[in-house]
PDB file of C-alpha atoms in Angstrom:
ATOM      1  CA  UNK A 112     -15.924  15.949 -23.699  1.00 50.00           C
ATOM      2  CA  UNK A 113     -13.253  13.581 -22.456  1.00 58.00           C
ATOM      3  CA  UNK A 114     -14.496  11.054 -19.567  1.00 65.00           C
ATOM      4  CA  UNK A 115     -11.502   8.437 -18.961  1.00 83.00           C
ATOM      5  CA  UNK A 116      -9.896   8.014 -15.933  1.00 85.00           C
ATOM      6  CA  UNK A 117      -6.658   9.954 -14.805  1.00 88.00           C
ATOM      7  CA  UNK A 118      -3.687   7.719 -13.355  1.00 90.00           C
ATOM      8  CA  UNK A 119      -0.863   9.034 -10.612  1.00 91.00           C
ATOM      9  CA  UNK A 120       2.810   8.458 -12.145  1.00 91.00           C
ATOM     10  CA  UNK A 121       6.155   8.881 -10.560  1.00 89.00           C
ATOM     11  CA  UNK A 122       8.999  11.194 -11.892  1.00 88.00           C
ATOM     12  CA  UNK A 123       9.320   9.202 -14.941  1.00 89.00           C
ATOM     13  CA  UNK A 124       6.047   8.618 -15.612  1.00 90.00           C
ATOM     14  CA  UNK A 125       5.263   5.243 -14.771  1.00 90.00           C
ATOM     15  CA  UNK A 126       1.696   4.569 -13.478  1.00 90.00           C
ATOM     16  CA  UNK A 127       2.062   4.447  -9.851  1.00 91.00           C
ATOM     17  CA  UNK A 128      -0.934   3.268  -7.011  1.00 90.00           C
ATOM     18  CA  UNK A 129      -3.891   6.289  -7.636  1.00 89.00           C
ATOM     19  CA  UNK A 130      -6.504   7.059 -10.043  1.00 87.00           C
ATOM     20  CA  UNK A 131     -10.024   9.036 -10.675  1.00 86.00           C
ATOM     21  CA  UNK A 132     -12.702   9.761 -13.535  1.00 87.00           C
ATOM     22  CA  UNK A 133     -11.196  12.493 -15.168  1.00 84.00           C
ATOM     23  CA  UNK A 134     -14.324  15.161 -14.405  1.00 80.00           C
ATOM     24  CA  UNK A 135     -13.778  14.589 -10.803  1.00 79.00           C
ATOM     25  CA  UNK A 136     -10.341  14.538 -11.291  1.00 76.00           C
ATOM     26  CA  UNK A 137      -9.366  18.600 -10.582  1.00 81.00           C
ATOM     27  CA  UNK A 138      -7.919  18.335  -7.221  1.00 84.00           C
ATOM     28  CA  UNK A 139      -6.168  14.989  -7.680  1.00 89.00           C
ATOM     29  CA  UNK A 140      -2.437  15.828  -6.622  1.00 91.00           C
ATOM     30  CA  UNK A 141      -1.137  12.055  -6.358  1.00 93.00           C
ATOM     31  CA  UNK A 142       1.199  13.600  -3.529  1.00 95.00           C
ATOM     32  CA  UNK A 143       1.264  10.371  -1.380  1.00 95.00           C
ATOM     33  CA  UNK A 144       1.517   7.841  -4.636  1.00 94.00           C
ATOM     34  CA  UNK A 145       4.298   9.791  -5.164  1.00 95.00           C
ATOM     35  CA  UNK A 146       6.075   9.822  -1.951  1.00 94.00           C
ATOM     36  CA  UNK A 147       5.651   6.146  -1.438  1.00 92.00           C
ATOM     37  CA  UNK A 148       6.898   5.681  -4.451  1.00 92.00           C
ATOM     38  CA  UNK A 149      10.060   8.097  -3.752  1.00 92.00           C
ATOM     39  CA  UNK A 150      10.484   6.241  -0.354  1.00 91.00           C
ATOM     40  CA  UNK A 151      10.412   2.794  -1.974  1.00 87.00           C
ATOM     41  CA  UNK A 152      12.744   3.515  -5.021  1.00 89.00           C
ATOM     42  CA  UNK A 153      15.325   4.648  -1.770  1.00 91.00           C
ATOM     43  CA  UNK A 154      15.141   1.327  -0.877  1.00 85.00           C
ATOM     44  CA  UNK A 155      12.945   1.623   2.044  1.00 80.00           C
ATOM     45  CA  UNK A 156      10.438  -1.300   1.324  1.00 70.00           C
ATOM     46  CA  UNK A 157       8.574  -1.067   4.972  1.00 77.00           C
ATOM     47  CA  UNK A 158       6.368   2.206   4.449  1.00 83.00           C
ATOM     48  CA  UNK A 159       2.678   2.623   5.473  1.00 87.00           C
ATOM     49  CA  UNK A 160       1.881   5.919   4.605  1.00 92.00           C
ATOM     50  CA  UNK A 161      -2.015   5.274   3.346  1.00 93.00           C
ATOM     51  CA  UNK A 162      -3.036   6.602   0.172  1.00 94.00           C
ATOM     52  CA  UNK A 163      -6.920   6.876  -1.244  1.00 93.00           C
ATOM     53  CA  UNK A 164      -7.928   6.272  -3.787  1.00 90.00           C
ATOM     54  CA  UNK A 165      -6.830   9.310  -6.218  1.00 93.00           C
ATOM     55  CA  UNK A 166      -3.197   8.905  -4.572  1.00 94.00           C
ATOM     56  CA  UNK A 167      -3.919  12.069  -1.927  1.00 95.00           C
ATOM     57  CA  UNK A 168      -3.212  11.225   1.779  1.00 96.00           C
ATOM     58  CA  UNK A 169      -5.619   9.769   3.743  1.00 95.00           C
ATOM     59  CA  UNK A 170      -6.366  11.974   7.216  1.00 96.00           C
ATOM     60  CA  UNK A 171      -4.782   9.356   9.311  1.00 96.00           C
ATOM     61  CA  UNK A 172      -1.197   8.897   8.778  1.00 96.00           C
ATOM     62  CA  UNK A 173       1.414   6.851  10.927  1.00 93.00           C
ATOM     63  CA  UNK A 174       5.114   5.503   9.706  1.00 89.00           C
ATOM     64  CA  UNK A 175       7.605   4.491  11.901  1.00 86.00           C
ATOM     65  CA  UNK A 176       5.691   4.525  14.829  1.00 90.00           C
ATOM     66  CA  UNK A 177       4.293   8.344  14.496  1.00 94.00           C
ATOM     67  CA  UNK A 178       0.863   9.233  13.602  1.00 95.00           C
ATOM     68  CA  UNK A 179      -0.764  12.450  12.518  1.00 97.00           C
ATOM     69  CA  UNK A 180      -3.763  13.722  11.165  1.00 97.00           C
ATOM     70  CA  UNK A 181      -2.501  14.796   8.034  1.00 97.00           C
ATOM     71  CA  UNK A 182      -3.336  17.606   5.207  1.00 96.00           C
ATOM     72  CA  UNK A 183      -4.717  15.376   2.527  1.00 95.00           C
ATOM     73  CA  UNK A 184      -3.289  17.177  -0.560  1.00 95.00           C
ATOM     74  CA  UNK A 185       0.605  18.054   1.025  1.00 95.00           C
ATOM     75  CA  UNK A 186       0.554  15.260   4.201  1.00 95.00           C
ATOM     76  CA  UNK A 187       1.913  18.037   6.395  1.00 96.00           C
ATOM     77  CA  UNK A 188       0.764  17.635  10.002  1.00 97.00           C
ATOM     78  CA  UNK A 189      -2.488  19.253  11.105  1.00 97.00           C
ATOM     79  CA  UNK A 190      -1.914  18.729  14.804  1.00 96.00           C
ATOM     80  CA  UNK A 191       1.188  17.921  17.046  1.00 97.00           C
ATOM     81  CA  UNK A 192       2.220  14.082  15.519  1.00 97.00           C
ATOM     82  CA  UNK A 193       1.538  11.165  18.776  1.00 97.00           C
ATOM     83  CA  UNK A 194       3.342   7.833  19.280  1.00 96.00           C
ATOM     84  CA  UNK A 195       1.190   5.209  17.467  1.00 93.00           C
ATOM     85  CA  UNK A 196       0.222   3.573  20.488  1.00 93.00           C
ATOM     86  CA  UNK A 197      -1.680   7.189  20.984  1.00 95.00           C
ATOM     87  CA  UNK A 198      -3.206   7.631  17.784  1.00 95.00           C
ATOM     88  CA  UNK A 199      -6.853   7.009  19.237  1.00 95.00           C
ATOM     89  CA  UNK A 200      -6.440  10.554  20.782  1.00 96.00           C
ATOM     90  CA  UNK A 201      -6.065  12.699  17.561  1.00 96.00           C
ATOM     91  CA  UNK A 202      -8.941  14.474  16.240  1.00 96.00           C
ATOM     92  CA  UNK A 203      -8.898  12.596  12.470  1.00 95.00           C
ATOM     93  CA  UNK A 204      -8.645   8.923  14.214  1.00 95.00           C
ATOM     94  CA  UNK A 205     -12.299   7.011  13.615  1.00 91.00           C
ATOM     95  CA  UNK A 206     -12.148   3.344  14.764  1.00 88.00           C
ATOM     96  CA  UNK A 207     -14.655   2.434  12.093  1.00 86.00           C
ATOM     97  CA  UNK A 208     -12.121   3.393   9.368  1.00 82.00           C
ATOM     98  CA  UNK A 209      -9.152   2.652  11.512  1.00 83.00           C
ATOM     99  CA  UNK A 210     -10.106  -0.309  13.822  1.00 78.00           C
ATOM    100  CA  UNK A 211      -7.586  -1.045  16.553  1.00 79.00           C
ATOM    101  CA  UNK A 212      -4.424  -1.247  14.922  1.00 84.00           C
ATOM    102  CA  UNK A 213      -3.665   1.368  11.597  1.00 89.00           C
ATOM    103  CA  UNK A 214      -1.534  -1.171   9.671  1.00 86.00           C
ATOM    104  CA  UNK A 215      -4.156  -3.393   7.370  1.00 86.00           C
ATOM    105  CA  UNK A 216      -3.980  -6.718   6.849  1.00 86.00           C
ATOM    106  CA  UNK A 217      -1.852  -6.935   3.654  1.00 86.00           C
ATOM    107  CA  UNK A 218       0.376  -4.397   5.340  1.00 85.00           C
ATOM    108  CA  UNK A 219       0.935  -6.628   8.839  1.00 84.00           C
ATOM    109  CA  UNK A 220       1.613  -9.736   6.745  1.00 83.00           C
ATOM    110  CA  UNK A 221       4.698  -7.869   4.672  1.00 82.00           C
ATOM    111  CA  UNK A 222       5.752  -6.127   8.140  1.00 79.00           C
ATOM    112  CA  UNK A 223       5.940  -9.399   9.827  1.00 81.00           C
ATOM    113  CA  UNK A 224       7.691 -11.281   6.784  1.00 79.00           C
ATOM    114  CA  UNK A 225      10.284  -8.573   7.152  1.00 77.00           C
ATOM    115  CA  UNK A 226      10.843  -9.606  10.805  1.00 79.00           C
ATOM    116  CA  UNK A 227      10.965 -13.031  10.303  1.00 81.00           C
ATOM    117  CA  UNK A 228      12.834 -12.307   7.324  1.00 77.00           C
ATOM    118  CA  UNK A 229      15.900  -9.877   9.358  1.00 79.00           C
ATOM    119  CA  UNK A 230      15.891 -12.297  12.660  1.00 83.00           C
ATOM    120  CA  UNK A 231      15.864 -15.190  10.468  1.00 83.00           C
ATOM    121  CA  UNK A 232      19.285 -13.529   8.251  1.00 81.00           C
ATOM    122  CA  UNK A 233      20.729 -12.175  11.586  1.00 86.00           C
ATOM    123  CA  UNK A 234      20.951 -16.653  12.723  1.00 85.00           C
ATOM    124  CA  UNK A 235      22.292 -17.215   9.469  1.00 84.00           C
ATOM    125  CA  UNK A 236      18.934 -19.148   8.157  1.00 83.00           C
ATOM    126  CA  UNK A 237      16.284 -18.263   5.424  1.00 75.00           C
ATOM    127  CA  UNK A 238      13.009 -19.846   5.169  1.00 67.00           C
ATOM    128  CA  UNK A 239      11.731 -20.026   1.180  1.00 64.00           C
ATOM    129  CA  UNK A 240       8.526 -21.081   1.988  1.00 58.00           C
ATOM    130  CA  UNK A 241       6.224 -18.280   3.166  1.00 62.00           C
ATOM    131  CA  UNK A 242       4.425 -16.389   0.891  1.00 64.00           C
ATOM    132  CA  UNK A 243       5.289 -12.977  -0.873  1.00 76.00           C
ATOM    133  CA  UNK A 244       2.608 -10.208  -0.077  1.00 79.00           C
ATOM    134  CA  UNK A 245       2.098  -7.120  -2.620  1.00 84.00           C
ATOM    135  CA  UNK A 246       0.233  -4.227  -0.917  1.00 87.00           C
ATOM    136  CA  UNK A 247      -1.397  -1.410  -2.616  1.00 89.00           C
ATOM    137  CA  UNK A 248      -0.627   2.125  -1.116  1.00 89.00           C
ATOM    138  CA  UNK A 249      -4.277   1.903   0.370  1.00 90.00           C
ATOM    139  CA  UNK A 250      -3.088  -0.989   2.932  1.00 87.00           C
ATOM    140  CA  UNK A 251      -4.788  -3.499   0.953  1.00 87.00           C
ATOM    141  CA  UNK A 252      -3.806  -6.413  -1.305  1.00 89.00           C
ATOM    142  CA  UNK A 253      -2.103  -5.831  -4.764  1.00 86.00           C
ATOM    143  CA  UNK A 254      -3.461  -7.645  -8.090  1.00 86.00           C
ATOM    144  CA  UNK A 255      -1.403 -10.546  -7.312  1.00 84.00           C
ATOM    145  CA  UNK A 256       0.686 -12.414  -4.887  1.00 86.00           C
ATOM    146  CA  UNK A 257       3.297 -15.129  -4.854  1.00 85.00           C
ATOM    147  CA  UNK A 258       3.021 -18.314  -2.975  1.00 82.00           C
ATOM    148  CA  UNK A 259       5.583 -21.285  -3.079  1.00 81.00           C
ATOM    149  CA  UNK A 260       7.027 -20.071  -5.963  1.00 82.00           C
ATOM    150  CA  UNK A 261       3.674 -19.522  -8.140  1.00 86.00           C
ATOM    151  CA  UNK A 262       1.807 -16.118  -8.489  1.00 88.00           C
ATOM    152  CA  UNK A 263      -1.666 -15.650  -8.479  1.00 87.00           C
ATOM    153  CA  UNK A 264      -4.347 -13.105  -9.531  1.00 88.00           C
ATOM    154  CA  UNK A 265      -6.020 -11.605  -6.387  1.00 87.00           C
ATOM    155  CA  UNK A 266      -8.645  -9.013  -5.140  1.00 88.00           C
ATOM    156  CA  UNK A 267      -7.975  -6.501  -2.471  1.00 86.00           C
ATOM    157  CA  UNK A 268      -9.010  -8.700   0.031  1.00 88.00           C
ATOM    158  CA  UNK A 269      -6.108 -10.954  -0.668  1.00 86.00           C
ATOM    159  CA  UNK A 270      -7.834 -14.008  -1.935  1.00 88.00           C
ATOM    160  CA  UNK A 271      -7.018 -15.800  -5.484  1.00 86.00           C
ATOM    161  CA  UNK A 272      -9.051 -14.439  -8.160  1.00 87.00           C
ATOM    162  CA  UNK A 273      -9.626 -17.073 -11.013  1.00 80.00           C
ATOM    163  CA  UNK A 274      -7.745 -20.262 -11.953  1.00 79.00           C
ATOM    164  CA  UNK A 275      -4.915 -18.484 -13.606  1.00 78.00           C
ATOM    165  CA  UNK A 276      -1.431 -18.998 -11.988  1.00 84.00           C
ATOM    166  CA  UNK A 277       1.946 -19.001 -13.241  1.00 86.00           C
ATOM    167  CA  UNK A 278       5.716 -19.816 -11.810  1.00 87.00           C
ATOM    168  CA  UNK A 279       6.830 -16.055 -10.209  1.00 84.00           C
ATOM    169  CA  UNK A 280       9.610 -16.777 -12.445  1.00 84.00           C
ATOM    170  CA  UNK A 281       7.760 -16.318 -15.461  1.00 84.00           C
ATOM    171  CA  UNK A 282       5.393 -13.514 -14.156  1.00 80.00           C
ATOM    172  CA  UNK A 283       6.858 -10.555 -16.339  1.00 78.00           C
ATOM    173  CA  UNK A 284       4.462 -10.274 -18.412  1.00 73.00           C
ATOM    174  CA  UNK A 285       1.437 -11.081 -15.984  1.00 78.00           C
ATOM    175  CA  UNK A 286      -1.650  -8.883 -16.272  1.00 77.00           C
ATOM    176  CA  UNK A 287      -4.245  -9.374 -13.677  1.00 77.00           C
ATOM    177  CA  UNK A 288      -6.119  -6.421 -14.684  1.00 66.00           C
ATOM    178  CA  UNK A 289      -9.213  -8.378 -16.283  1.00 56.00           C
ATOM    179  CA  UNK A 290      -9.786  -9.606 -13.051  1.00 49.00           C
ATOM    180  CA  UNK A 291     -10.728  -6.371 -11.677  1.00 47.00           C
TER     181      UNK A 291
END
């Protein structure tokens, strides 16, 4: 009997956010992994759909300022969809998952770069110093993020894993997988 794991891909199948042991593996659809995905590759680099960990939807959903409880193979709605500022009044909202605000920590650092990053192009200025933030589908910190100009191995909580750093430049062949 086979016991790896099973990995979401996208259309073309490239591994994509979302994976599970392959015996508890039967219900994995991947369906958010895949959306985000399909919403990135449009060019829409601001999305906060949250996936768990097998790529499914978690209950909770908001993006662009609508939240719903959501099916957690399709993402269809369960219940009318609120304002964000609303979403402690839906039946699937828990602030000990949640907390007070639904983006996570990775996610508010990449939503606030893009602010700074669109008001700072609209005066005709750009700011190269502040850091580049990856974020996994789950809201939380990729396997590595750039800062001045260097890339790091890092955990999910954001900070540097190791000693191992390289220019971003250079970073096409960077694995931080060992590190996890």
């Amino acid at each position: 009997m086979f016991t790896g794991r099973c990995f979401c891909s996208d259309e073309n199948g490239r591994r994509i956010f979302g994976q599970m042991w392959r015996n508890d593996a039967s219900e994995m659809t991947c369906a958010c992994s895949r959306k985000r995905a399909e919403l990135e590759k449009s060019g829409r680099m601001t999305v906060s759909l949250h996936c768990t960990a097998n790529g499914d939807y978690e209950r909770l959903q908001c993006d662009d300022g609508i939240c719903w409880c959501a099916d957690p193979k399709t993402g269809q709605p369960t219940v009318t969809p609120v304002m964000e500022e609303d979403m402690k009044h839906l039946p699937c909202y828990s602030p000990l998952v949640t907390g007070e605000q639904y983006l996570r920590r990775c996610e508010s650092l990449v939503h606030s770069l893009a602010l700074i990053h669109k008001e700072q192009s609209e005066h005709g200025t750009n700011f190269l110093g502040h850091p580049t933030a990856f974020c996994d589908y789950d809201g939380s910190y990729g396997p590595y993020q750039i800062q001045n100009g260097i890339a790091y191995c890092t955990g999910r909580d954001g900070k540097i894993l190791g000693s191992w750093q390289v220019m971003a430049s250079e970073m096409s062949g960077m694995n931080c997988s060992e590190y996890i």
